[in-house]
Coordinates of N, CA, C and O and ligand atoms in Angstrom, one line a residue:
X1 N 15.4 -87.0 -47.0 CA 14.4 -88.1 -46.8 C 14.6 -89.3 -47.7 O 15.0 -89.1 -48.9
X2 N 14.5 -90.5 -47.2 CA 14.8 -91.7 -48.0 C 13.5 -92.0 -48.8 O 12.4 -92.0 -48.2
X3 N 13.7 -92.2 -50.1 CA 12.5 -92.5 -50.9 C 12.7 -93.9 -51.4 O 13.7 -94.2 -52.2
X4 N 11.9 -94.8 -51.0 CA 12.0 -96.2 -51.3 C 11.0 -96.6 -52.4 O 9.9 -97.1 -52.1
X5 N 11.3 -96.3 -53.6 CA 10.4 -96.6 -54.7 C 11.1 -97.1 -55.9 O 11.2 -96.5 -56.9
X6 N 11.8 -98.3 -55.7 CA 12.7 -98.8 -56.7 C 12.1 -99.1 -58.1 O 12.8 -99.1 -59.1
X7 N 10.8 -99.3 -58.1 CA 10.2 -99.8 -59.4 C 9.9 -98.6 -60.3 O 9.4 -98.8 -61.4
X8 N 10.3 -97.4 -59.9 CA 9.9 -96.2 -60.8 C 11.2 -95.5 -61.3 O 12.0 -95.1 -60.5
X9 N 11.3 -95.4 -62.6 CA 12.4 -94.7 -63.1 C 12.2 -93.2 -63.1 O 11.0 -92.7 -63.0
X10 N 13.2 -92.4 -63.2 CA 13.1 -90.9 -63.2 C 12.2 -90.5 -64.4 O 11.4 -89.6 -64.3
X11 N 12.4 -91.2 -65.5 CA 11.6 -90.8 -66.7 C 10.1 -91.1 -66.5 O 9.3 -90.3 -66.9
X12 N 9.8 -92.2 -65.8 CA 8.4 -92.6 -65.6 C 7.8 -91.5 -64.7 O 6.7 -91.1 -64.9
X13 N 8.5 -91.1 -63.7 CA 8.0 -90.1 -62.7 C 7.8 -88.8 -63.5 O 6.8 -88.1 -63.3
X14 N 8.8 -88.4 -64.3 CA 8.6 -87.1 -65.0 C 7.4 -87.1 -65.9 O 6.6 -86.2 -66.0
X15 N 7.2 -88.3 -66.6 CA 6.0 -88.4 -67.5 C 4.7 -88.3 -66.7 O 3.8 -87.7 -67.2
X16 N 4.7 -88.9 -65.6 CA 3.5 -88.8 -64.7 C 3.2 -87.4 -64.3 O 2.1 -86.9 -64.4
X17 N 4.2 -86.7 -63.8 CA 4.0 -85.3 -63.3 C 3.6 -84.4 -64.4 O 2.8 -83.5 -64.2
X18 N 4.1 -84.6 -65.6 CA 3.8 -83.8 -66.8 C 2.3 -83.9 -67.1 O 1.7 -82.9 -67.6
X19 N 1.7 -85.0 -66.8 CA 0.3 -85.2 -67.0 C -0.6 -84.7 -65.9 O -1.9 -84.7 -66.1
X20 N 0.0 -84.4 -64.8 CA -0.8 -84.0 -63.6 C -1.2 -82.6 -63.7 O -0.3 -81.7 -63.7
X21 N -2.5 -82.3 -63.7 CA -2.9 -80.8 -63.8 C -3.6 -80.4 -62.6 O -4.3 -79.4 -62.6
X22 N -3.6 -81.2 -61.5 CA -4.4 -81.0 -60.3 C -3.7 -81.6 -59.1 O -2.9 -82.4 -59.3
X23 N -4.0 -81.1 -57.9 CA -3.4 -81.7 -56.7 C -3.8 -83.1 -56.5 O -4.9 -83.5 -56.8
X24 N -2.9 -83.9 -55.9 CA -3.2 -85.2 -55.4 C -3.7 -85.0 -53.9 O -3.0 -84.4 -53.1
X25 N -4.9 -85.5 -53.6 CA -5.4 -85.2 -52.3 C -5.6 -86.5 -51.5 O -6.4 -87.4 -52.0
X26 N -4.9 -86.7 -50.5 CA -4.9 -88.0 -49.7 C -6.1 -87.9 -48.7 O -6.1 -86.9 -47.9
X27 N -6.9 -88.9 -48.7 CA -8.1 -88.9 -47.8 C -8.1 -90.3 -47.1 O -7.4 -91.2 -47.6
X28 N -8.8 -90.4 -46.0 CA -8.8 -91.6 -45.2 C -8.7 -91.4 -43.7 O -8.5 -90.3 -43.3
X29 N -8.9 -92.5 -43.0 CA -9.0 -92.4 -41.5 C -7.7 -91.8 -40.9 O -6.6 -91.9 -41.4
X30 N -8.0 -91.3 -39.7 CA -6.9 -90.8 -38.8 C -6.0 -92.0 -38.6 O -6.4 -93.1 -38.4
X31 N -4.7 -91.7 -38.6 CA -3.7 -92.8 -38.3 C -3.3 -93.6 -39.5 O -2.4 -94.5 -39.4
X32 N -3.9 -93.3 -40.6 CA -3.6 -94.2 -41.8 C -2.2 -93.8 -42.4 O -1.6 -94.6 -43.1
X33 N -1.7 -92.6 -42.1 CA -0.4 -92.2 -42.6 C -0.4 -91.3 -43.7 O 0.5 -91.2 -44.5
X34 N -1.5 -90.5 -43.8 CA -1.6 -89.5 -44.9 C -0.5 -88.5 -45.0 O 0.0 -88.2 -46.0
X35 N -0.1 -88.0 -43.8 CA 1.0 -87.0 -43.8 C 2.3 -87.6 -44.1 O 3.1 -87.1 -44.9
X36 N 2.6 -88.8 -43.5 CA 3.9 -89.4 -43.8 C 4.0 -89.8 -45.2 O 5.0 -89.6 -45.9
X37 N 3.0 -90.5 -45.7 CA 3.0 -91.0 -47.1 C 3.0 -89.8 -48.0 O 3.7 -89.8 -49.1
X38 N 2.2 -88.8 -47.7 CA 2.1 -87.6 -48.5 C 3.4 -86.9 -48.7 O 3.8 -86.5 -49.8
X39 N 4.2 -86.8 -47.6 CA 5.5 -86.1 -47.7 C 6.4 -86.9 -48.6 O 7.1 -86.3 -49.4
X40 N 6.4 -88.2 -48.5 CA 7.3 -89.1 -49.3 C 6.8 -89.0 -50.8 O 7.7 -88.9 -51.7
X41 N 5.5 -89.0 -51.0 CA 5.0 -88.9 -52.4 C 5.4 -87.6 -53.0 O 5.9 -87.6 -54.2
X42 N 5.3 -86.5 -52.3 CA 5.6 -85.2 -52.8 C 7.1 -85.1 -53.1 O 7.5 -84.6 -54.2
X43 N 7.9 -85.7 -52.2 CA 9.4 -85.6 -52.5 C 9.7 -86.4 -53.7 O 10.5 -86.0 -54.6
X44 N 9.1 -87.6 -53.9 CA 9.4 -88.4 -55.1 C 8.9 -87.7 -56.4 O 9.6 -87.8 -57.4
X45 N 7.8 -87.0 -56.3 CA 7.3 -86.4 -57.5 C 7.8 -84.9 -57.7 O 7.4 -84.2 -58.6
X46 N 8.6 -84.5 -56.8 CA 9.1 -83.1 -56.8 C 8.0 -82.1 -56.7 O 8.0 -81.1 -57.5
X47 N 7.0 -82.4 -55.9 CA 5.9 -81.4 -55.7 C 5.9 -80.9 -54.3 O 6.5 -81.5 -53.4
X48 N 5.2 -79.8 -54.1 CA 5.0 -79.3 -52.7 C 4.1 -80.2 -51.9 O 3.2 -80.8 -52.5
X49 N 4.3 -80.3 -50.6 CA 3.4 -81.0 -49.8 C 2.7 -80.1 -48.8 O 3.4 -79.2 -48.3
X50 N 1.4 -80.2 -48.6 CA 0.7 -79.4 -47.6 C -0.2 -80.3 -46.8 O -0.8 -81.2 -47.3
X51 N -0.2 -80.1 -45.5 CA -1.0 -80.8 -44.6 C -2.2 -79.9 -44.2 O -1.9 -78.8 -43.6
X52 N -3.4 -80.3 -44.5 CA -4.5 -79.3 -44.3 C -4.7 -79.0 -42.9 O -5.0 -77.8 -42.5
X53 N -4.5 -80.0 -42.0 CA -4.7 -79.7 -40.5 C -3.7 -78.6 -40.1 O -4.0 -77.7 -39.3
X54 N -2.4 -78.7 -40.6 CA -1.4 -77.7 -40.2 C -1.8 -76.4 -40.7 O -1.6 -75.3 -40.1
X55 N -2.3 -76.3 -42.0 CA -2.7 -75.1 -42.6 C -3.9 -74.4 -41.8 O -4.0 -73.2 -41.6
X56 N -4.8 -75.3 -41.3 CA -5.9 -74.8 -40.5 C -5.4 -74.2 -39.2 O -5.8 -73.1 -38.8
X57 N -4.5 -74.9 -38.6 CA -3.9 -74.4 -37.3 C -3.2 -73.1 -37.5 O -3.3 -72.2 -36.7
X58 N -2.5 -73.0 -38.6 CA -1.8 -71.8 -38.9 C -2.7 -70.6 -39.1 O -2.6 -69.5 -38.6
X59 N -3.8 -70.9 -39.9 CA -4.8 -69.8 -40.2 C -5.5 -69.4 -38.9 O -5.8 -68.2 -38.7
X60 N -5.8 -70.4 -38.1 CA -6.6 -70.0 -36.9 C -5.7 -69.6 -35.7 O -6.2 -69.1 -34.7
X61 N -4.4 -69.9 -35.8 CA -3.5 -69.6 -34.7 C -3.9 -70.4 -33.5 O -3.9 -69.8 -32.4
X62 N -4.4 -71.6 -33.7 CA -4.9 -72.5 -32.6 C -4.7 -73.9 -33.1 O -4.7 -74.2 -34.3
X63 N -4.6 -74.8 -32.1 CA -4.5 -76.2 -32.5 C -5.9 -76.7 -32.9 O -6.9 -76.1 -32.5
X64 N -5.9 -77.9 -33.6 CA -7.2 -78.5 -34.0 C -8.0 -78.8 -32.8 O -9.2 -78.5 -32.7
X65 N -7.4 -79.3 -31.7 CA -8.1 -79.6 -30.5 C -8.7 -78.3 -29.9 O -9.8 -78.3 -29.4
X66 N -7.9 -77.2 -29.9 CA -8.5 -76.0 -29.3 C -9.7 -75.5 -30.1 O -10.7 -75.0 -29.6
X67 N -9.6 -75.7 -31.4 CA -10.8 -75.2 -32.3 C -12.0 -76.0 -31.9 O -13.1 -75.5 -31.7
X68 N -11.8 -77.4 -31.8 CA -12.9 -78.2 -31.4 C -13.5 -77.8 -30.1 O -14.7 -77.7 -29.9
X69 N -12.6 -77.6 -29.1 CA -13.0 -77.3 -27.7 C -13.8 -75.9 -27.7 O -14.8 -75.8 -27.1
X70 N -13.2 -74.9 -28.3 CA -13.7 -73.6 -28.2 C -14.9 -73.3 -29.1 O -15.8 -72.5 -28.7
X71 N -14.9 -73.8 -30.3 CA -15.9 -73.5 -31.3 C -16.8 -74.6 -31.8 O -17.7 -74.4 -32.4
X72 N -16.3 -75.9 -31.5 CA -17.1 -77.0 -31.9 C -16.7 -77.6 -33.3 O -16.1 -76.9 -34.1
X73 N -17.2 -78.8 -33.6 CA -16.8 -79.4 -34.8 C -17.4 -78.7 -36.1 O -16.6 -78.6 -37.1
X74 N -18.7 -78.3 -36.1 CA -19.1 -77.6 -37.3 C -18.3 -76.4 -37.7 O -18.0 -76.2 -38.9
X75 N -17.8 -75.7 -36.8 CA -17.0 -74.5 -37.1 C -15.6 -75.0 -37.7 O -15.2 -74.4 -38.7
X76 N -15.1 -76.1 -37.1 CA -13.9 -76.6 -37.6 C -14.1 -77.1 -39.1 O -13.2 -76.9 -39.9
X77 N -15.2 -77.8 -39.3 CA -15.4 -78.3 -40.7 C -15.5 -77.2 -41.7 O -15.1 -77.4 -42.9
X78 N -16.1 -76.1 -41.3 CA -16.3 -74.9 -42.2 C -14.9 -74.4 -42.6 O -14.6 -74.1 -43.7
X79 N -14.0 -74.2 -41.5 CA -12.7 -73.7 -41.8 C -11.9 -74.7 -42.6 O -11.1 -74.3 -43.5
X80 N -12.1 -76.0 -42.3 CA -11.4 -77.0 -43.1 C -11.7 -77.0 -44.6 O -10.8 -77.0 -45.4
X81 N -13.0 -76.8 -44.9 CA -13.4 -76.7 -46.3 C -12.7 -75.5 -47.0 O -12.2 -75.6 -48.1
X82 N -12.7 -74.4 -46.3 CA -12.2 -73.2 -46.9 C -10.6 -73.3 -47.1 O -10.1 -72.9 -48.1
X83 N -10.0 -73.9 -46.1 CA -8.5 -74.1 -46.2 C -8.2 -75.1 -47.3 O -7.3 -74.8 -48.2
X84 N -9.0 -76.1 -47.4 CA -8.7 -77.1 -48.5 C -9.0 -76.5 -49.9 O -8.2 -76.7 -50.8
X85 N -10.0 -75.6 -50.0 CA -10.3 -74.9 -51.2 C -9.1 -74.1 -51.6 O -8.7 -74.0 -52.8
X86 N -8.5 -73.4 -50.7 CA -7.4 -72.5 -51.0 C -6.2 -73.4 -51.4 O -5.5 -73.1 -52.4
X87 N -5.9 -74.5 -50.7 CA -4.8 -75.3 -51.0 C -5.0 -75.9 -52.4 O -4.0 -76.0 -53.2
X88 N -6.2 -76.3 -52.8 CA -6.4 -76.9 -54.1 C -6.2 -75.9 -55.2 O -5.7 -76.3 -56.3
X89 N -6.5 -74.7 -54.9 CA -6.2 -73.6 -55.9 C -4.8 -73.5 -56.3 O -4.5 -72.9 -57.3
X90 N -3.9 -74.0 -55.5 CA -2.5 -73.8 -55.7 C -1.9 -74.7 -56.8 O -0.8 -74.7 -57.1
X91 N -2.8 -75.6 -57.5 CA -2.4 -76.4 -58.6 C -1.7 -77.7 -58.1 O -1.8 -78.0 -56.9
X92 N -0.9 -78.4 -59.0 CA -0.4 -79.7 -58.6 C 0.5 -79.6 -57.4 O 1.4 -78.8 -57.2
X93 N 0.2 -80.5 -56.4 CA 0.9 -80.6 -55.1 C 0.3 -81.9 -54.5 O -0.5 -82.5 -55.1
X94 N 0.8 -82.2 -53.3 CA 0.2 -83.3 -52.6 C -0.4 -82.7 -51.3 O 0.3 -82.0 -50.6
X95 N -1.6 -83.0 -51.1 CA -2.3 -82.4 -49.9 C -2.8 -83.6 -49.1 O -3.5 -84.5 -49.6
X96 N -2.5 -83.6 -47.8 CA -3.0 -84.5 -46.8 C -4.2 -83.9 -46.1 O -4.0 -82.7 -45.6
X97 N -5.3 -84.5 -46.1 CA -6.5 -84.0 -45.4 C -6.7 -84.7 -44.1 O -6.3 -85.8 -43.9
X98 N -7.4 -84.0 -43.2 CA -7.8 -84.7 -41.9 C -8.9 -85.7 -42.2 O -9.6 -85.7 -43.2
X99 N -9.0 -86.7 -41.3 CA -9.8 -87.9 -41.6 C -11.3 -87.6 -41.9 O -12.0 -88.4 -42.5
X100 N -11.8 -86.5 -41.4 CA -13.2 -86.2 -41.6 C -13.5 -85.4 -42.8 O -14.7 -85.2 -43.2
X101 N -12.5 -84.8 -43.4 CA -12.7 -83.8 -44.5 C -13.6 -84.4 -45.6 O -14.5 -83.8 -46.1
X102 N -13.2 -85.6 -46.1 CA -13.8 -86.1 -47.3 C -15.2 -86.7 -47.0 O -16.0 -87.1 -47.9
X103 N -15.6 -86.7 -45.7 CA -16.9 -87.2 -45.3 C -17.9 -86.1 -45.4 O -19.1 -86.3 -45.6
X104 N -17.4 -84.8 -45.4 CA -18.3 -83.7 -45.6 C -18.7 -83.5 -47.0 O -17.8 -83.4 -47.9
X105 N -20.0 -83.4 -47.3 CA -20.4 -83.4 -48.8 C -19.7 -82.3 -49.6 O -19.2 -82.5 -50.6
X106 N -19.7 -81.1 -49.0 CA -19.2 -79.9 -49.8 C -17.7 -80.1 -50.0 O -17.2 -79.8 -51.1
X107 N -17.0 -80.5 -49.0 CA -15.5 -80.7 -49.1 C -15.2 -81.8 -50.1 O -14.3 -81.7 -50.9
X108 N -16.0 -82.9 -50.0 CA -15.7 -84.0 -50.9 C -16.0 -83.6 -52.4 O -15.2 -83.9 -53.2
X109 N -17.1 -82.9 -52.6 CA -17.4 -82.4 -54.0 C -16.2 -81.6 -54.5 O -15.8 -81.7 -55.7
X110 N -15.8 -80.7 -53.7 CA -14.6 -79.8 -54.1 C -13.4 -80.6 -54.4 O -12.8 -80.4 -55.5
X111 N -13.1 -81.6 -53.6 CA -11.9 -82.4 -53.9 C -12.1 -83.2 -55.1 O -11.2 -83.3 -56.0
X112 N -13.3 -83.8 -55.3 CA -13.5 -84.7 -56.5 C -13.5 -83.9 -57.8 O -13.1 -84.3 -58.8
X113 N -14.0 -82.6 -57.7 CA -14.0 -81.8 -58.8 C -12.7 -81.2 -59.3 O -12.3 -81.2 -60.4
X114 N -11.9 -80.9 -58.2 CA -10.6 -80.1 -58.6 C -9.3 -80.8 -58.2 O -8.3 -80.3 -58.5
X115 N -9.4 -82.0 -57.6 CA -8.2 -82.7 -57.3 C -8.3 -84.1 -57.7 O -9.3 -84.5 -58.3
X116 N -7.3 -84.9 -57.5 CA -7.5 -86.4 -57.6 C -7.3 -87.0 -56.2 O -6.3 -86.9 -55.6
X117 N -8.5 -87.6 -55.8 CA -8.5 -88.1 -54.4 C -8.0 -89.5 -54.4 O -8.3 -90.3 -55.2
X118 N -7.1 -89.7 -53.4 CA -6.5 -91.1 -53.2 C -6.9 -91.5 -51.8 O -6.6 -90.8 -50.8
X119 N -7.7 -92.6 -51.7 CA -8.1 -93.1 -50.4 C -7.1 -94.1 -49.9 O -6.8 -95.1 -50.5
X120 N -6.5 -93.6 -48.8 CA -5.5 -94.5 -48.1 C -6.2 -95.3 -47.0 O -6.9 -94.7 -46.2
X121 N -6.1 -96.6 -47.0 CA -6.9 -97.4 -46.2 C -6.0 -98.4 -45.4 O -5.0 -98.8 -45.9
X122 N -6.5 -98.7 -44.2 CA -5.7 -99.7 -43.3 C -6.7 -100.3 -42.4 O -7.8 -99.8 -42.1
X123 N -6.4 -101.5 -41.9 CA -7.3 -102.2 -40.9 C -7.2 -101.5 -39.6 O -6.3 -100.7 -39.3
X124 N -8.2 -101.8 -38.7 CA -8.4 -101.1 -37.5 C -7.1 -101.2 -36.6 O -6.7 -100.3 -36.0
X125 N -6.5 -102.4 -36.5 CA -5.4 -102.6 -35.7 C -4.2 -101.7 -36.1 O -3.5 -101.1 -35.3
X126 N -4.0 -101.6 -37.4 CA -2.9 -100.7 -37.9 C -3.2 -99.2 -37.5 O -2.4 -98.5 -37.1
X127 N -4.5 -98.8 -37.7 CA -4.9 -97.5 -37.4 C -4.7 -97.2 -35.9 O -4.1 -96.2 -35.5
X128 N -5.1 -98.1 -35.1 CA -4.9 -97.9 -33.6 C -3.5 -97.9 -33.2 O -3.1 -97.0 -32.4
X129 N -2.7 -98.7 -33.8 CA -1.3 -98.7 -33.5 C -0.7 -97.3 -33.8 O 0.1 -96.8 -33.0
X130 N -1.1 -96.8 -34.9 CA -0.5 -95.4 -35.3 C -1.2 -94.3 -34.5 O -0.5 -93.3 -34.2
X131 N -2.5 -94.3 -34.2 CA -3.1 -93.2 -33.5 C -2.6 -93.1 -32.0 O -2.6 -92.1 -31.4
X132 N -2.1 -94.3 -31.5 CA -1.7 -94.3 -30.1 C -0.4 -93.5 -29.9 O 0.0 -93.2 -28.8
X133 N 0.3 -93.2 -31.0 CA 1.6 -92.5 -30.9 C 1.3 -91.0 -30.6 O 2.3 -90.3 -30.4
X134 N 0.1 -90.5 -30.8 CA -0.2 -89.1 -30.7 C -1.5 -88.9 -29.9 O -2.5 -89.6 -30.3
X135 N -1.5 -88.0 -28.9 CA -2.8 -87.9 -28.2 C -3.5 -86.6 -28.5 O -4.2 -86.0 -27.7
X136 N -3.3 -86.1 -29.7 CA -3.8 -84.7 -30.0 C -5.1 -84.8 -30.7 O -5.6 -83.7 -31.2
X137 N -5.7 -86.0 -30.9 CA -6.9 -86.0 -31.7 C -8.2 -85.9 -30.9 O -8.5 -86.7 -30.1
X138 N -8.9 -84.8 -31.1 CA -10.1 -84.5 -30.2 C -11.1 -85.6 -30.3 O -11.8 -85.9 -29.2
X139 N -11.3 -86.2 -31.4 CA -12.4 -87.2 -31.5 C -12.1 -88.5 -30.7 O -12.9 -89.3 -30.5
X140 N -10.8 -88.7 -30.3 CA -10.5 -89.9 -29.6 C -10.4 -89.7 -28.1 O -10.1 -90.6 -27.3
X141 N -10.7 -88.5 -27.6 CA -10.5 -88.1 -26.2 C -11.6 -88.7 -25.3 O -11.3 -89.0 -24.2
X142 N -12.8 -88.8 -25.8 CA -13.9 -89.2 -24.9 C -14.4 -90.6 -25.2 O -15.5 -90.8 -25.7
X143 N -13.6 -91.6 -24.9 CA -14.1 -92.9 -25.1 C -13.0 -93.9 -25.4 O -11.8 -93.5 -25.4
X144 N -13.3 -95.1 -25.8 CA -12.4 -96.1 -26.1 C -11.9 -96.0 -27.5 O -12.7 -96.1 -28.4
X145 N -10.6 -95.8 -27.8 CA -10.1 -95.5 -29.1 C -10.5 -96.6 -30.1 O -10.9 -96.4 -31.2
X146 N -10.5 -97.9 -29.6 CA -10.8 -99.0 -30.6 C -12.3 -98.9 -31.0 O -12.6 -99.0 -32.2
X147 N -13.1 -98.6 -30.0 CA -14.6 -98.5 -30.4 C -14.8 -97.3 -31.3 O -15.5 -97.4 -32.3
X148 N -14.1 -96.2 -31.0 CA -14.3 -95.0 -31.9 C -13.8 -95.2 -33.3 O -14.5 -94.9 -34.3
X149 N -12.6 -95.7 -33.4 CA -12.0 -95.9 -34.7 C -12.8 -96.9 -35.5 O -13.0 -96.7 -36.7
X150 N -13.2 -98.0 -34.9 CA -14.0 -99.0 -35.6 C -15.3 -98.4 -36.1 O -15.7 -98.6 -37.3
X151 N -16.0 -97.6 -35.2 CA -17.3 -97.0 -35.6 C -17.1 -95.9 -36.8 O -17.7 -96.0 -37.8
X152 N -16.1 -95.1 -36.6 CA -15.9 -94.0 -37.6 C -15.5 -94.6 -38.9 O -15.9 -94.2 -40.0
X153 N -14.7 -95.7 -38.9 CA -14.2 -96.3 -40.1 C -15.5 -96.9 -40.9 O -15.6 -96.7 -42.1
X154 N -16.3 -97.5 -40.1 CA -17.5 -98.1 -40.7 C -18.4 -97.0 -41.3 O -19.0 -97.1 -42.4
X155 N -18.6 -96.0 -40.5 CA -19.5 -94.9 -40.9 C -19.0 -94.1 -42.2 O -19.7 -93.7 -43.0
X156 N -17.6 -94.1 -42.3 CA -17.0 -93.2 -43.3 C -16.7 -93.9 -44.6 O -16.4 -93.3 -45.6
X157 N -16.7 -95.3 -44.5 CA -16.2 -96.0 -45.7 C -16.9 -95.7 -47.0 O -16.2 -95.6 -48.0
X158 N -18.2 -95.5 -46.9 CA -18.9 -95.3 -48.2 C -18.5 -93.9 -48.8 O -18.5 -93.7 -50.0
X159 N -18.1 -93.0 -47.9 CA -17.7 -91.7 -48.5 C -16.3 -91.8 -49.0 O -16.0 -91.4 -50.2
X160 N -15.4 -92.5 -48.3 CA -14.0 -92.6 -48.8 C -14.0 -93.4 -50.1 O -13.2 -93.1 -51.0
X161 N -15.0 -94.3 -50.3 CA -15.0 -95.2 -51.5 C -15.3 -94.3 -52.7 O -15.2 -94.8 -53.9
X162 N -15.7 -93.1 -52.6 CA -16.0 -92.2 -53.7 C -14.7 -91.7 -54.3 O -14.7 -91.1 -55.4
X163 N -13.6 -91.9 -53.7 CA -12.3 -91.5 -54.3 C -12.0 -92.4 -55.4 O -12.2 -93.6 -55.4
X164 N -11.5 -91.8 -56.5 CA -11.2 -92.7 -57.7 C -10.1 -93.6 -57.5 O -10.0 -94.6 -58.2
X165 N -9.2 -93.4 -56.6 CA -8.1 -94.3 -56.3 C -8.1 -94.8 -54.9 O -8.3 -94.0 -53.9
X166 N -7.9 -96.1 -54.7 CA -7.9 -96.7 -53.4 C -6.6 -97.5 -53.2 O -6.4 -98.4 -54.0
X167 N -5.9 -97.2 -52.2 CA -4.6 -97.9 -51.9 C -4.6 -98.3 -50.5 O -4.9 -97.5 -49.6
X168 N -4.2 -99.6 -50.2 CA -4.1 -100.0 -48.8 C -2.7 -99.7 -48.3 O -1.7 -99.9 -49.0
X169 N -2.7 -99.3 -47.0 CA -1.4 -99.1 -46.4 C -1.2 -99.9 -45.1 O -0.5 -99.5 -44.2
X170 N -2.0 -101.0 -44.9 CA -1.8 -101.8 -43.7 C -0.5 -102.5 -43.8 O -0.1 -103.1 -44.8
X171 N 0.2 -102.4 -42.7 CA 1.5 -103.1 -42.6 C 2.5 -102.6 -43.7 O 2.1 -101.7 -44.4
X172 N 3.7 -103.2 -43.7 CA 4.6 -102.8 -44.8 C 5.1 -101.4 -44.7 O 4.4 -100.5 -44.1
X173 N 6.2 -101.1 -45.3 CA 6.8 -99.7 -45.2 C 6.0 -98.7 -46.0 O 5.3 -99.1 -47.0
X174 N 6.0 -97.5 -45.6 CA 5.3 -96.4 -46.3 C 5.8 -96.3 -47.7 O 5.0 -95.8 -48.6
X175 N 7.0 -96.6 -47.9 CA 7.6 -96.5 -49.3 C 6.8 -97.3 -50.3 O 6.6 -97.0 -51.5
X176 N 6.4 -98.5 -49.8 CA 5.6 -99.4 -50.7 C 4.2 -98.8 -51.1 O 3.8 -98.9 -52.2
X177 N 3.7 -98.1 -50.1 CA 2.4 -97.5 -50.3 C 2.6 -96.3 -51.4 O 1.8 -96.2 -52.3
X178 N 3.7 -95.6 -51.2 CA 3.9 -94.5 -52.2 C 4.1 -95.1 -53.6 O 3.5 -94.6 -54.6
X179 N 4.8 -96.2 -53.7 CA 4.9 -96.9 -55.0 C 3.6 -97.2 -55.6 O 3.3 -97.0 -56.8
X180 N 2.7 -97.8 -54.8 CA 1.4 -98.2 -55.3 C 0.5 -97.0 -55.7 O -0.2 -97.1 -56.7
X181 N 0.6 -95.9 -54.9 CA -0.1 -94.7 -55.3 C 0.3 -94.3 -56.7 O -0.5 -93.9 -57.6
X182 N 1.6 -94.2 -56.9 CA 2.2 -93.7 -58.2 C 1.7 -94.7 -59.3 O 1.3 -94.2 -60.4
X183 N 1.7 -96.0 -59.1 CA 1.2 -96.9 -60.1 C -0.3 -96.7 -60.4 O -0.7 -96.7 -61.6
X184 N -1.1 -96.4 -59.4 CA -2.5 -96.2 -59.6 C -2.7 -94.9 -60.3 O -3.6 -94.8 -61.1
X185 N -2.0 -93.9 -59.9 CA -2.1 -92.6 -60.6 C -1.8 -92.7 -62.0 O -2.5 -92.1 -62.9
X186 N -0.8 -93.4 -62.3 CA -0.3 -93.6 -63.7 C -1.5 -94.2 -64.5 O -1.7 -93.8 -65.7
X187 N -2.2 -95.1 -64.0 CA -3.3 -95.8 -64.7 C -4.5 -94.8 -64.8 O -5.2 -94.7 -65.8
X188 N -4.7 -94.0 -63.8 CA -5.8 -93.1 -63.7 C -5.7 -91.9 -64.7 O -6.6 -91.4 -65.3
X189 N -4.4 -91.4 -64.8 CA -4.2 -90.1 -65.5 C -4.4 -90.3 -67.0 O -4.1 -91.3 -67.6
Ligands
LIG1 C1 -10.3 -85.9 -37.7 C2 -9.0 -86.2 -38.0 C3 -7.8 -85.3 -37.7 C4 -8.3 -83.9 -37.6 C5 -9.4 -83.8 -36.6 C6 -10.6 -84.6 -37.1 C7 -11.4 -86.8 -38.1 O1 -6.9 -85.4 -38.8 O2 -8.6 -83.3 -38.8 O3 -8.9 -84.2 -35.4 O4 -12.5 -86.3 -38.1 O5 -11.1 -88.0 -38.4 P1 -6.0 -86.8 -39.0 O6 -6.7 -87.7 -39.9 O7 -4.7 -86.2 -39.7 O8 -5.7 -87.4 -37.7

């Protein structure tokens, strides 16, 4: 994997990771790039990466869409909280969460208490551009994606804003976003 983070020396990265005693948890809207950015960030910091949605699918032996269809959203949220709790127990790592996870009070409290939450943010056009590449998101199936993304973003923003770190990922390469996350983590730690 190419890691485009020229402003960070190996020594700086080592010092940062030595101070990290908890997982970095990426939160924010669907399509913002949590998994792509998370993978790059983990590779740069030499940490494990986990995607909470993938872990939920593995535990349930079903896709996220199937879980929504067969059991409904509250059931999914409950499994999501339990899976995130298990991933957080694993210590320093990079965890990408699904867009609704940090909006649930219990899950947000868990993440705020035991991880360092990073809110990845982007404008609606960027989000739409990215969500259009995949049609597996159950919340986008019944309606106009622009209307749904705009509404969810507005409804969720106050929850996302509770993350101690906020980084914008609109436009520009994901490598730049990774660099900004590391700079913000360095200030926060
Ligand atoms: C959701 C986002 C999805 C997935 C589920 C619900 C949401 O994850 O967890 O479809 O509520 O925004 P991504 O943010 O990875 O798309």
